[in-house]
Amino acid sequence: MADIFLFNTLTKKKEKFSPIKEGSVSMYNCGPTVYDYVHIGNLRSYIFADTLRRLFEWHNYKVHQVINVTDIGHLVGDGDDGDDKMTKALKREGKPMTLDSMREIANFYFEKYKEDLKYLNIKTPEEFPFASDHIKEDIELIETLIKKGFTYKISDGLYFDTSKDSHYGKLGGIVEKDETQSRIGVNNEKKNFKDFALWKFNPDLGYDASFGKGFPGWHIECSAMGMKYLGETFDMHTGGIDHIPVHHNNEIAQSENATGKSFVNFWMHNSFVTLNENKMAKSTGNFTRLIDLIKDGYSPIAYRLLLLQCHYKTTLNFSLEALSGAQEALYGIYRTLSLAEKEGKVNSEFIIKFESNINDDLNTPKAIAVLFELLKSDLNAEDKLATALKFDKFLGLEIKEAVALIKKENSEIPENIKNLVSEREEARKNKDFTKADTLRKELDNLDYLIEDSETGPKIYKK
Ligand code: AMP
Ligand code: ZN
């Protein structure tokens, strides 16, 4: 099988991917902060991670995937500013300020998040670790950093001193001065602007540690969980591009200074989904939830297709028009493939073409174009189906299930519908196109769609 090339944020170039351990890939994807529902922008990150997973599986790698669940410690600002997101959720939902209530909220939104993943046909990772179950690992990591002299204490927490790390900011995107500081207020006790909290003190609520009661910082959680499940050095770490400047640079600084080893070989980041040209974000209210799209009659898999039609490094400005277009295309794919009587032979030329695109830094738009090329080609319907099903192991468009459903519905078409279709065929033969058109509309009103093919009309339940 040909090599995989992926754009590595760490080196800023496309590189040949080879894992540390032959035959397996270790991958960590920054997961949701479960203080609220996720939006379709967040979900892009997990479709992206799932696509990567499926690429590795295409190459027969065994994937060990971790998606963490941030249920404590994530502040409203990406740095150390703003309120704690979970505390805000407790206030919003009128729950008591206790660790148990935090977990209750976290469990609720985590279940909702998993429902979204299922709708989108995203595979379940091997691990879904909750931050609050890994306090011991956070504390151990912080104690190592204290011993090695990378930390200092100020009134609100224990901080990482970035001036002690000559490699700080390896991923780039470092902001020297943050405009939001003027809004939120500068922490004058910090030695350097870029220093970040490893632990925030809270005498009333939190966890006991040798350095004071409180909560771990959001960054230390990802370092601790990543290394616990995948080892001190692992293959792949992903997240949205907003994580590059602060969160991921901080994860590298903590982990590498604690272990003296390189933390992650490949860093990859997906671009944003925007709405009305602005970043989709919970904080601004500019967002759409998947469940609302489903309630309005859109297929979640159409959203998956819409994302695949856009390269992961390109911003996607979401619109219902674009989603409708993707849905039409998706249903067209299903209908064409349901013409096959059975599965034929996989066409190796198409597979090679498809694979060369997915191997090239996940060029999913081109891979989708190969799928359409296959559908339009003069291969027989059976070979088209077999080849598309192989593509779908990577694409995850649920082609097998949809084709089976169409076939089942077609076998259950009621007599009155079949009669209308025959009547329309008769009218077409007699060149009475007005009557044929009226009958098509009648069928449409009865929720049946008719498509004329070389072998005669095909009827589909809408
Ligand atoms: P959060 O729950 O805020 O920690 O975000 C979960 C994931 O969604 C992270 O990988 C973010 O980088 C990503 N993300 C947040 N907003 C967007 C967006 N508008 N488009 C794409 N990814 C996003
Ligand atoms: Zn993270």
PDB file of N, CA and C and ligand atoms in Angstrom, residues 28-31 68 70 74 218-223 225 237-239 243 247-248 251 267, ligand 2:
ATOM      1  N   TYR A  28      -4.538  10.862  20.163  1.00  0.00           N
ATOM      2  CA  TYR A  28      -5.294  11.595  21.188  1.00  0.00           C
ATOM      3  C   TYR A  28      -6.008  12.767  20.510  1.00  0.00           C
ATOM      4  N   ASN A  29      -7.316  12.858  20.720  1.00  0.00           N
ATOM      5  CA  ASN A  29      -8.088  13.974  20.151  1.00  0.00           C
ATOM      6  C   ASN A  29      -8.671  14.782  21.291  1.00  0.00           C
ATOM      7  N   CYS A  30      -8.338  16.081  21.334  1.00  0.00           N
ATOM      8  CA  CYS A  30      -8.893  16.919  22.408  1.00  0.00           C
ATOM      9  C   CYS A  30     -10.420  16.859  22.328  1.00  0.00           C
ATOM     10  N   GLY A  31     -11.019  16.529  23.452  1.00  0.00           N
ATOM     11  CA  GLY A  31     -12.452  16.265  23.448  1.00  0.00           C
ATOM     12  C   GLY A  31     -13.301  17.420  23.944  1.00  0.00           C
ATOM     13  N   ASN A  68     -10.662  12.736  25.197  1.00  0.00           N
ATOM     14  CA  ASN A  68     -10.873  13.051  26.612  1.00  0.00           C
ATOM     15  C   ASN A  68     -12.173  13.815  26.820  1.00  0.00           C
ATOM     16  N   THR A  70     -13.503  16.825  29.098  1.00  0.00           N
ATOM     17  CA  THR A  70     -13.108  17.860  30.046  1.00  0.00           C
ATOM     18  C   THR A  70     -14.309  18.204  30.915  1.00  0.00           C
ATOM     19  N   HIS A  74     -11.761  23.782  32.833  1.00  0.00           N
ATOM     20  CA  HIS A  74     -11.647  24.581  31.607  1.00  0.00           C
ATOM     21  C   HIS A  74     -12.275  25.959  31.842  1.00  0.00           C
ATOM     22  N   TRP A 218      -6.742  23.089  32.616  1.00  0.00           N
ATOM     23  CA  TRP A 218      -7.228  22.335  31.467  1.00  0.00           C
ATOM     24  C   TRP A 218      -6.073  21.658  30.710  1.00  0.00           C
ATOM     25  N   HIS A 219      -4.924  22.369  30.621  1.00  0.00           N
ATOM     26  CA  HIS A 219      -3.809  21.836  29.820  1.00  0.00           C
ATOM     27  C   HIS A 219      -3.183  20.598  30.461  1.00  0.00           C
ATOM     28  N   ILE A 220      -3.014  20.649  31.794  1.00  0.00           N
ATOM     29  CA  ILE A 220      -2.338  19.518  32.463  1.00  0.00           C
ATOM     30  C   ILE A 220      -3.173  18.248  32.329  1.00  0.00           C
ATOM     31  N   GLU A 221      -4.486  18.431  32.282  1.00  0.00           N
ATOM     32  CA  GLU A 221      -5.365  17.256  32.158  1.00  0.00           C
ATOM     33  C   GLU A 221      -5.054  16.487  30.873  1.00  0.00           C
ATOM     34  N   CYS A 222      -4.913  17.228  29.765  1.00  0.00           N
ATOM     35  CA  CYS A 222      -4.662  16.547  28.486  1.00  0.00           C
ATOM     36  C   CYS A 222      -3.280  15.893  28.476  1.00  0.00           C
ATOM     37  N   SER A 223      -2.273  16.555  29.069  1.00  0.00           N
ATOM     38  CA  SER A 223      -0.940  15.930  29.142  1.00  0.00           C
ATOM     39  C   SER A 223      -1.014  14.636  29.939  1.00  0.00           C
ATOM     40  N   MET A 225      -3.635  12.679  30.791  1.00  0.00           N
ATOM     41  CA  MET A 225      -4.452  11.595  30.219  1.00  0.00           C
ATOM     42  C   MET A 225      -3.799  11.033  28.951  1.00  0.00           C
ATOM     43  N   HIS A 237      -1.778  13.732  17.669  1.00  0.00           N
ATOM     44  CA  HIS A 237      -2.609  14.537  18.572  1.00  0.00           C
ATOM     45  C   HIS A 237      -3.345  15.545  17.704  1.00  0.00           C
ATOM     46  N   THR A 238      -4.660  15.652  17.901  1.00  0.00           N
ATOM     47  CA  THR A 238      -5.435  16.583  17.069  1.00  0.00           C
ATOM     48  C   THR A 238      -6.287  17.527  17.914  1.00  0.00           C
ATOM     49  N   GLY A 239      -6.824  18.521  17.238  1.00  0.00           N
ATOM     50  CA  GLY A 239      -7.751  19.480  17.847  1.00  0.00           C
ATOM     51  C   GLY A 239      -8.090  20.536  16.805  1.00  0.00           C
ATOM     52  N   HIS A 243      -6.734  25.597  19.223  1.00  0.00           N
ATOM     53  CA  HIS A 243      -5.932  24.994  20.294  1.00  0.00           C
ATOM     54  C   HIS A 243      -4.428  25.164  20.085  1.00  0.00           C
ATOM     55  N   HIS A 247      -3.335  26.051  24.188  1.00  0.00           N
ATOM     56  CA  HIS A 247      -3.543  24.720  24.789  1.00  0.00           C
ATOM     57  C   HIS A 247      -2.468  23.709  24.365  1.00  0.00           C
ATOM     58  N   HIS A 248      -2.206  23.624  23.087  1.00  0.00           N
ATOM     59  CA  HIS A 248      -1.273  22.584  22.640  1.00  0.00           C
ATOM     60  C   HIS A 248       0.189  22.963  22.892  1.00  0.00           C
ATOM     61  N   GLU A 251       0.538  22.008  26.478  1.00  0.00           N
ATOM     62  CA  GLU A 251       0.631  20.548  26.673  1.00  0.00           C
ATOM     63  C   GLU A 251       2.059  20.069  26.391  1.00  0.00           C
ATOM     64  N   TRP A 267       1.157  16.507  14.953  1.00  0.00           N
ATOM     65  CA  TRP A 267       0.071  17.356  15.438  1.00  0.00           C
ATOM     66  C   TRP A 267      -0.754  17.769  14.233  1.00  0.00           C
TER      67      TRP A 267
HETATM   68 ZN    ZN B   2      -6.755  19.023  25.094  1.00  0.00          ZN
END
